Amino acid sequence: MFRHLHITNRRERWLVGLADLALRVLAAAGRLVGAARPVERTPLRRILLLRLERVGDLLMVLDALAMVRELAPSAHIDLVVGRWNAALAGIIPGIDSVETLDAPWMARAWAGQSWPALLRYAWGWRRRRYDLAINFESDIRSNLLLWLSGSRRRVGFGSGGGGALLTDVVVADRTEHVAANASLVVARAFDQPAAATADVPGRKQRRKHRLDIPAAARQRATALLADVGDSERLVGLQPGAGRQLREWDPARFGAVATELARGGPVSFVLTGSAADAAALAGVTTTWPPDLRLIVLPVDTDLVVLAAVIERLSLFIT
């Protein structure tokens, strides 16, 4: 039952599946009374893009975002992300405006916005009169937000539920990389053949679009690492992984550091967010006293963190 949903948890799959059935009934009723009309293809003036998930999820759709700009060179493009990705989204080329929306099902260190606040916020998008809205998430809840935007065309995945809220539903290919599926969504939104995305990175191809780190971020990274000598190797440590199940025993970072220090002068840089407090404390309390450990401020700006990481000889995470 509900095999179209790519949801592993059986209880969640049934809940979303039942909600999906209700939405399909409502959509069918709307068509019976003439509420649904064919969507006309007109020049795109304003586009809404949703990518509410975590850091890696945003990075994996860079090529898809670049495709949107290439296919709509004169449109105003708004990208909506979680607040944790605001700095990163701000350096993505081709995006005209970035705004944050903290979905409660994605927030970790805080509760996120309440459902009434989310719905009011999404309803406010109607004032912008979007011609096209694309949801890169496979989630019934974010599809609902897309529907509230009032955009004439709403393109996304139905594998997480909420396909009835979209004008164009894309079937995700579970054998393909997230980047390839995101590009399929864009191809559908612009009525491009699937073959047009062949040069967009899949699981066997290297990503073409990269982010340029601003000079200001590199200057900040230099300040954070000011005491590191030119002859020292610099090794980064990131003990937090979002879930304790994924995380290494913190004491082992110190053990590895001891081994690395035998190869010559080395300094270690500890990175993490406020949500990683327990993992960070585990490293600092078990750290070998004779080894130098630079602890970055928690929740260091992601772009500054990228500038720190590019200076590392090794990053252990």
PDB file of N, CA and C in Angstrom, residues 131-198:
ATOM      1  N   ASP A 131       5.391  33.062 -11.170  1.00  0.00           N
ATOM      2  CA  ASP A 131       5.036  32.338 -12.384  1.00  0.00           C
ATOM      3  C   ASP A 131       5.402  30.858 -12.264  1.00  0.00           C
ATOM      4  N   LEU A 132       6.430  30.567 -11.471  1.00  0.00           N
ATOM      5  CA  LEU A 132       6.918  29.195 -11.328  1.00  0.00           C
ATOM      6  C   LEU A 132       7.461  29.008  -9.917  1.00  0.00           C
ATOM      7  N   ALA A 133       7.121  27.877  -9.317  1.00  0.00           N
ATOM      8  CA  ALA A 133       7.675  27.511  -8.010  1.00  0.00           C
ATOM      9  C   ALA A 133       8.169  26.076  -8.089  1.00  0.00           C
ATOM     10  N   ILE A 134       9.381  25.834  -7.585  1.00  0.00           N
ATOM     11  CA  ILE A 134       9.989  24.498  -7.625  1.00  0.00           C
ATOM     12  C   ILE A 134      10.358  24.079  -6.209  1.00  0.00           C
ATOM     13  N   ASN A 135       9.949  22.874  -5.852  1.00  0.00           N
ATOM     14  CA  ASN A 135      10.301  22.320  -4.550  1.00  0.00           C
ATOM     15  C   ASN A 135      11.290  21.179  -4.757  1.00  0.00           C
ATOM     16  N   PHE A 136      12.504  21.339  -4.234  1.00  0.00           N
ATOM     17  CA  PHE A 136      13.515  20.301  -4.369  1.00  0.00           C
ATOM     18  C   PHE A 136      13.419  19.256  -3.260  1.00  0.00           C
ATOM     19  N   GLU A 137      12.476  19.443  -2.327  1.00  0.00           N
ATOM     20  CA  GLU A 137      12.262  18.461  -1.264  1.00  0.00           C
ATOM     21  C   GLU A 137      11.200  17.459  -1.712  1.00  0.00           C
ATOM     22  N   SER A 138      11.321  16.250  -1.235  1.00  0.00           N
ATOM     23  CA  SER A 138      10.278  15.252  -1.453  1.00  0.00           C
ATOM     24  C   SER A 138       9.510  15.128  -0.143  1.00  0.00           C
ATOM     25  N   ASP A 139       8.563  16.050   0.073  1.00  0.00           N
ATOM     26  CA  ASP A 139       7.887  16.122   1.374  1.00  0.00           C
ATOM     27  C   ASP A 139       6.515  16.760   1.203  1.00  0.00           C
ATOM     28  N   ILE A 140       5.503  16.122   1.752  1.00  0.00           N
ATOM     29  CA  ILE A 140       4.140  16.624   1.634  1.00  0.00           C
ATOM     30  C   ILE A 140       3.993  18.002   2.283  1.00  0.00           C
ATOM     31  N   ARG A 141       4.766  18.251   3.348  1.00  0.00           N
ATOM     32  CA  ARG A 141       4.637  19.523   4.067  1.00  0.00           C
ATOM     33  C   ARG A 141       5.188  20.695   3.254  1.00  0.00           C
ATOM     34  N   SER A 142       6.329  20.503   2.630  1.00  0.00           N
ATOM     35  CA  SER A 142       6.867  21.594   1.818  1.00  0.00           C
ATOM     36  C   SER A 142       6.089  21.748   0.511  1.00  0.00           C
ATOM     37  N   ASN A 143       5.477  20.658   0.026  1.00  0.00           N
ATOM     38  CA  ASN A 143       4.586  20.795  -1.135  1.00  0.00           C
ATOM     39  C   ASN A 143       3.368  21.645  -0.777  1.00  0.00           C
ATOM     40  N   LEU A 144       2.910  21.537   0.469  1.00  0.00           N
ATOM     41  CA  LEU A 144       1.806  22.378   0.928  1.00  0.00           C
ATOM     42  C   LEU A 144       2.214  23.847   0.911  1.00  0.00           C
ATOM     43  N   LEU A 145       3.436  24.140   1.367  1.00  0.00           N
ATOM     44  CA  LEU A 145       3.924  25.522   1.353  1.00  0.00           C
ATOM     45  C   LEU A 145       3.999  26.046  -0.082  1.00  0.00           C
ATOM     46  N   LEU A 146       4.422  25.172  -0.998  1.00  0.00           N
ATOM     47  CA  LEU A 146       4.500  25.577  -2.401  1.00  0.00           C
ATOM     48  C   LEU A 146       3.109  25.912  -2.936  1.00  0.00           C
ATOM     49  N   TRP A 147       2.120  25.101  -2.579  1.00  0.00           N
ATOM     50  CA  TRP A 147       0.747  25.341  -3.015  1.00  0.00           C
ATOM     51  C   TRP A 147       0.219  26.667  -2.474  1.00  0.00           C
ATOM     52  N   LEU A 148       0.554  26.979  -1.224  1.00  0.00           N
ATOM     53  CA  LEU A 148       0.096  28.229  -0.619  1.00  0.00           C
ATOM     54  C   LEU A 148       0.678  29.450  -1.321  1.00  0.00           C
ATOM     55  N   SER A 149       1.813  29.269  -2.013  1.00  0.00           N
ATOM     56  CA  SER A 149       2.437  30.409  -2.696  1.00  0.00           C
ATOM     57  C   SER A 149       1.555  30.977  -3.795  1.00  0.00           C
ATOM     58  N   GLY A 150       0.611  30.151  -4.303  1.00  0.00           N
ATOM     59  CA  GLY A 150      -0.263  30.614  -5.361  1.00  0.00           C
ATOM     60  C   GLY A 150       0.395  30.679  -6.726  1.00  0.00           C
ATOM     61  N   SER A 151       1.588  30.111  -6.846  1.00  0.00           N
ATOM     62  CA  SER A 151       2.286  30.141  -8.129  1.00  0.00           C
ATOM     63  C   SER A 151       1.467  29.436  -9.204  1.00  0.00           C
ATOM     64  N   ARG A 152       1.506  29.945 -10.416  1.00  0.00           N
ATOM     65  CA  ARG A 152       0.741  29.351 -11.517  1.00  0.00           C
ATOM     66  C   ARG A 152       1.216  27.934 -11.822  1.00  0.00           C
ATOM     67  N   ARG A 153       2.537  27.706 -11.758  1.00  0.00           N
ATOM     68  CA  ARG A 153       3.064  26.351 -11.930  1.00  0.00           C
ATOM     69  C   ARG A 153       3.834  25.971 -10.681  1.00  0.00           C
ATOM     70  N   ARG A 154       3.608  24.741 -10.227  1.00  0.00           N
ATOM     71  CA  ARG A 154       4.268  24.239  -9.021  1.00  0.00           C
ATOM     72  C   ARG A 154       4.824  22.854  -9.345  1.00  0.00           C
ATOM     73  N   VAL A 155       6.142  22.746  -9.341  1.00  0.00           N
ATOM     74  CA  VAL A 155       6.809  21.534  -9.802  1.00  0.00           C
ATOM     75  C   VAL A 155       7.602  20.910  -8.662  1.00  0.00           C
ATOM     76  N   GLY A 156       7.478  19.603  -8.488  1.00  0.00           N
ATOM     77  CA  GLY A 156       8.219  18.925  -7.433  1.00  0.00           C
ATOM     78  C   GLY A 156       7.995  17.432  -7.471  1.00  0.00           C
ATOM     79  N   PHE A 157       8.401  16.771  -6.401  1.00  0.00           N
ATOM     80  CA  PHE A 157       8.287  15.316  -6.295  1.00  0.00           C
ATOM     81  C   PHE A 157       7.006  14.920  -5.572  1.00  0.00           C
ATOM     82  N   GLY A 158       6.450  13.781  -5.968  1.00  0.00           N
ATOM     83  CA  GLY A 158       5.294  13.250  -5.269  1.00  0.00           C
ATOM     84  C   GLY A 158       5.644  12.082  -4.364  1.00  0.00           C
ATOM     85  N   SER A 159       6.929  11.696  -4.336  1.00  0.00           N
ATOM     86  CA  SER A 159       7.335  10.503  -3.592  1.00  0.00           C
ATOM     87  C   SER A 159       7.320  10.693  -2.083  1.00  0.00           C
ATOM     88  N   GLY A 160       7.161  11.930  -1.627  1.00  0.00           N
ATOM     89  CA  GLY A 160       7.026  12.185  -0.202  1.00  0.00           C
ATOM     90  C   GLY A 160       5.618  12.614   0.150  1.00  0.00           C
ATOM     91  N   GLY A 161       4.707  12.496  -0.813  1.00  0.00           N
ATOM     92  CA  GLY A 161       3.315  12.895  -0.625  1.00  0.00           C
ATOM     93  C   GLY A 161       3.077  14.313  -1.111  1.00  0.00           C
ATOM     94  N   GLY A 162       1.794  14.655  -1.272  1.00  0.00           N
ATOM     95  CA  GLY A 162       1.435  16.011  -1.677  1.00  0.00           C
ATOM     96  C   GLY A 162       1.496  16.272  -3.163  1.00  0.00           C
ATOM     97  N   GLY A 163       1.531  15.203  -3.978  1.00  0.00           N
ATOM     98  CA  GLY A 163       1.576  15.406  -5.417  1.00  0.00           C
ATOM     99  C   GLY A 163       0.365  16.152  -5.956  1.00  0.00           C
ATOM    100  N   ALA A 164      -0.778  16.001  -5.280  1.00  0.00           N
ATOM    101  CA  ALA A 164      -1.997  16.683  -5.730  1.00  0.00           C
ATOM    102  C   ALA A 164      -1.905  18.192  -5.558  1.00  0.00           C
ATOM    103  N   LEU A 165      -0.931  18.656  -4.778  1.00  0.00           N
ATOM    104  CA  LEU A 165      -0.751  20.095  -4.559  1.00  0.00           C
ATOM    105  C   LEU A 165       0.108  20.736  -5.639  1.00  0.00           C
ATOM    106  N   LEU A 166       0.644  19.915  -6.527  1.00  0.00           N
ATOM    107  CA  LEU A 166       1.537  20.385  -7.587  1.00  0.00           C
ATOM    108  C   LEU A 166       0.824  20.382  -8.932  1.00  0.00           C
ATOM    109  N   THR A 167       1.279  21.225  -9.844  1.00  0.00           N
ATOM    110  CA  THR A 167       0.767  21.168 -11.214  1.00  0.00           C
ATOM    111  C   THR A 167       1.551  20.159 -12.033  1.00  0.00           C
ATOM    112  N   ASP A 168       2.816  19.920 -11.657  1.00  0.00           N
ATOM    113  CA  ASP A 168       3.686  18.984 -12.371  1.00  0.00           C
ATOM    114  C   ASP A 168       4.391  18.110 -11.339  1.00  0.00           C
ATOM    115  N   VAL A 169       4.155  16.817 -11.412  1.00  0.00           N
ATOM    116  CA  VAL A 169       4.754  15.881 -10.461  1.00  0.00           C
ATOM    117  C   VAL A 169       5.869  15.098 -11.153  1.00  0.00           C
ATOM    118  N   VAL A 170       7.052  15.114 -10.554  1.00  0.00           N
ATOM    119  CA  VAL A 170       8.204  14.384 -11.086  1.00  0.00           C
ATOM    120  C   VAL A 170       8.405  13.121 -10.258  1.00  0.00           C
ATOM    121  N   VAL A 171       8.610  12.015 -10.928  1.00  0.00           N
ATOM    122  CA  VAL A 171       8.875  10.747 -10.246  1.00  0.00           C
ATOM    123  C   VAL A 171      10.379  10.630 -10.023  1.00  0.00           C
ATOM    124  N   ALA A 172      10.798  10.604  -8.773  1.00  0.00           N
ATOM    125  CA  ALA A 172      12.222  10.513  -8.457  1.00  0.00           C
ATOM    126  C   ALA A 172      12.764   9.139  -8.836  1.00  0.00           C
ATOM    127  N   ASP A 173      13.956   9.124  -9.386  1.00  0.00           N
ATOM    128  CA  ASP A 173      14.640   7.880  -9.736  1.00  0.00           C
ATOM    129  C   ASP A 173      15.532   7.502  -8.555  1.00  0.00           C
ATOM    130  N   ARG A 174      15.149   6.466  -7.823  1.00  0.00           N
ATOM    131  CA  ARG A 174      15.878   6.102  -6.611  1.00  0.00           C
ATOM    132  C   ARG A 174      17.254   5.523  -6.903  1.00  0.00           C
ATOM    133  N   THR A 175      17.541   5.222  -8.169  1.00  0.00           N
ATOM    134  CA  THR A 175      18.865   4.711  -8.521  1.00  0.00           C
ATOM    135  C   THR A 175      19.823   5.846  -8.860  1.00  0.00           C
ATOM    136  N   GLU A 176      19.303   7.079  -8.919  1.00  0.00           N
ATOM    137  CA  GLU A 176      20.135   8.211  -9.302  1.00  0.00           C
ATOM    138  C   GLU A 176      20.497   9.083  -8.105  1.00  0.00           C
ATOM    139  N   HIS A 177      21.513   9.888  -8.288  1.00  0.00           N
ATOM    140  CA  HIS A 177      21.974  10.814  -7.256  1.00  0.00           C
ATOM    141  C   HIS A 177      20.961  11.939  -7.069  1.00  0.00           C
ATOM    142  N   VAL A 178      20.969  12.552  -5.889  1.00  0.00           N
ATOM    143  CA  VAL A 178      20.075  13.672  -5.594  1.00  0.00           C
ATOM    144  C   VAL A 178      20.248  14.783  -6.629  1.00  0.00           C
ATOM    145  N   ALA A 179      21.499  15.054  -7.018  1.00  0.00           N
ATOM    146  CA  ALA A 179      21.761  16.121  -7.989  1.00  0.00           C
ATOM    147  C   ALA A 179      21.068  15.845  -9.316  1.00  0.00           C
ATOM    148  N   ALA A 180      21.102  14.587  -9.758  1.00  0.00           N
ATOM    149  CA  ALA A 180      20.465  14.222 -11.028  1.00  0.00           C
ATOM    150  C   ALA A 180      18.956  14.365 -10.937  1.00  0.00           C
ATOM    151  N   ASN A 181      18.365  13.964  -9.816  1.00  0.00           N
ATOM    152  CA  ASN A 181      16.918  14.102  -9.650  1.00  0.00           C
ATOM    153  C   ASN A 181      16.503  15.567  -9.583  1.00  0.00           C
ATOM    154  N   ALA A 182      17.298  16.389  -8.936  1.00  0.00           N
ATOM    155  CA  ALA A 182      16.987  17.816  -8.867  1.00  0.00           C
ATOM    156  C   ALA A 182      16.988  18.427 -10.265  1.00  0.00           C
ATOM    157  N   SER A 183      17.917  17.990 -11.091  1.00  0.00           N
ATOM    158  CA  SER A 183      17.973  18.501 -12.462  1.00  0.00           C
ATOM    159  C   SER A 183      16.776  18.044 -13.285  1.00  0.00           C
ATOM    160  N   LEU A 184      16.259  16.854 -12.986  1.00  0.00           N
ATOM    161  CA  LEU A 184      15.050  16.381 -13.672  1.00  0.00           C
ATOM    162  C   LEU A 184      13.857  17.278 -13.345  1.00  0.00           C
ATOM    163  N   VAL A 185      13.782  17.745 -12.098  1.00  0.00           N
ATOM    164  CA  VAL A 185      12.702  18.650 -11.703  1.00  0.00           C
ATOM    165  C   VAL A 185      12.777  19.939 -12.515  1.00  0.00           C
ATOM    166  N   VAL A 186      13.984  20.475 -12.655  1.00  0.00           N
ATOM    167  CA  VAL A 186      14.156  21.711 -13.420  1.00  0.00           C
ATOM    168  C   VAL A 186      13.804  21.479 -14.886  1.00  0.00           C
ATOM    169  N   ALA A 187      14.242  20.349 -15.431  1.00  0.00           N
ATOM    170  CA  ALA A 187      13.919  20.046 -16.827  1.00  0.00           C
ATOM    171  C   ALA A 187      12.410  20.004 -17.031  1.00  0.00           C
ATOM    172  N   ARG A 188      11.692  19.397 -16.094  1.00  0.00           N
ATOM    173  CA  ARG A 188      10.232  19.345 -16.187  1.00  0.00           C
ATOM    174  C   ARG A 188       9.623  20.745 -16.101  1.00  0.00           C
ATOM    175  N   ALA A 189      10.159  21.554 -15.208  1.00  0.00           N
ATOM    176  CA  ALA A 189       9.630  22.911 -15.023  1.00  0.00           C
ATOM    177  C   ALA A 189       9.765  23.756 -16.280  1.00  0.00           C
ATOM    178  N   PHE A 190      10.810  23.483 -17.063  1.00  0.00           N
ATOM    179  CA  PHE A 190      11.058  24.280 -18.265  1.00  0.00           C
ATOM    180  C   PHE A 190      10.746  23.497 -19.535  1.00  0.00           C
ATOM    181  N   ASP A 191       9.990  22.398 -19.378  1.00  0.00           N
ATOM    182  CA  ASP A 191       9.571  21.598 -20.527  1.00  0.00           C
ATOM    183  C   ASP A 191      10.749  21.156 -21.380  1.00  0.00           C
ATOM    184  N   GLN A 192      11.843  20.797 -20.706  1.00  0.00           N
ATOM    185  CA  GLN A 192      13.023  20.290 -21.396  1.00  0.00           C
ATOM    186  C   GLN A 192      12.995  18.765 -21.387  1.00  0.00           C
ATOM    187  N   PRO A 193      13.493  18.113 -22.432  1.00  0.00           N
ATOM    188  CA  PRO A 193      13.567  16.646 -22.405  1.00  0.00           C
ATOM    189  C   PRO A 193      14.544  16.181 -21.346  1.00  0.00           C
ATOM    190  N   ALA A 194      14.293  15.019 -20.786  1.00  0.00           N
ATOM    191  CA  ALA A 194      15.168  14.481 -19.738  1.00  0.00           C
ATOM    192  C   ALA A 194      16.601  14.356 -20.226  1.00  0.00           C
ATOM    193  N   ALA A 195      16.758  14.123 -21.529  1.00  0.00           N
ATOM    194  CA  ALA A 195      18.102  13.978 -22.092  1.00  0.00           C
ATOM    195  C   ALA A 195      18.916  15.256 -21.947  1.00  0.00           C
ATOM    196  N   ALA A 196      18.219  16.375 -21.784  1.00  0.00           N
ATOM    197  CA  ALA A 196      18.919  17.656 -21.665  1.00  0.00           C
ATOM    198  C   ALA A 196      19.708  17.739 -20.373  1.00  0.00           C
ATOM    199  N   THR A 197      19.419  16.854 -19.423  1.00  0.00           N
ATOM    200  CA  THR A 197      20.125  16.882 -18.146  1.00  0.00           C
ATOM    201  C   THR A 197      21.280  15.880 -18.114  1.00  0.00           C
ATOM    202  N   ALA A 198      21.581  15.296 -19.256  1.00  0.00           N
ATOM    203  CA  ALA A 198      22.595  14.242 -19.282  1.00  0.00           C
ATOM    204  C   ALA A 198      23.966  14.741 -18.834  1.00  0.00           C
TER     205      ALA A 198
END
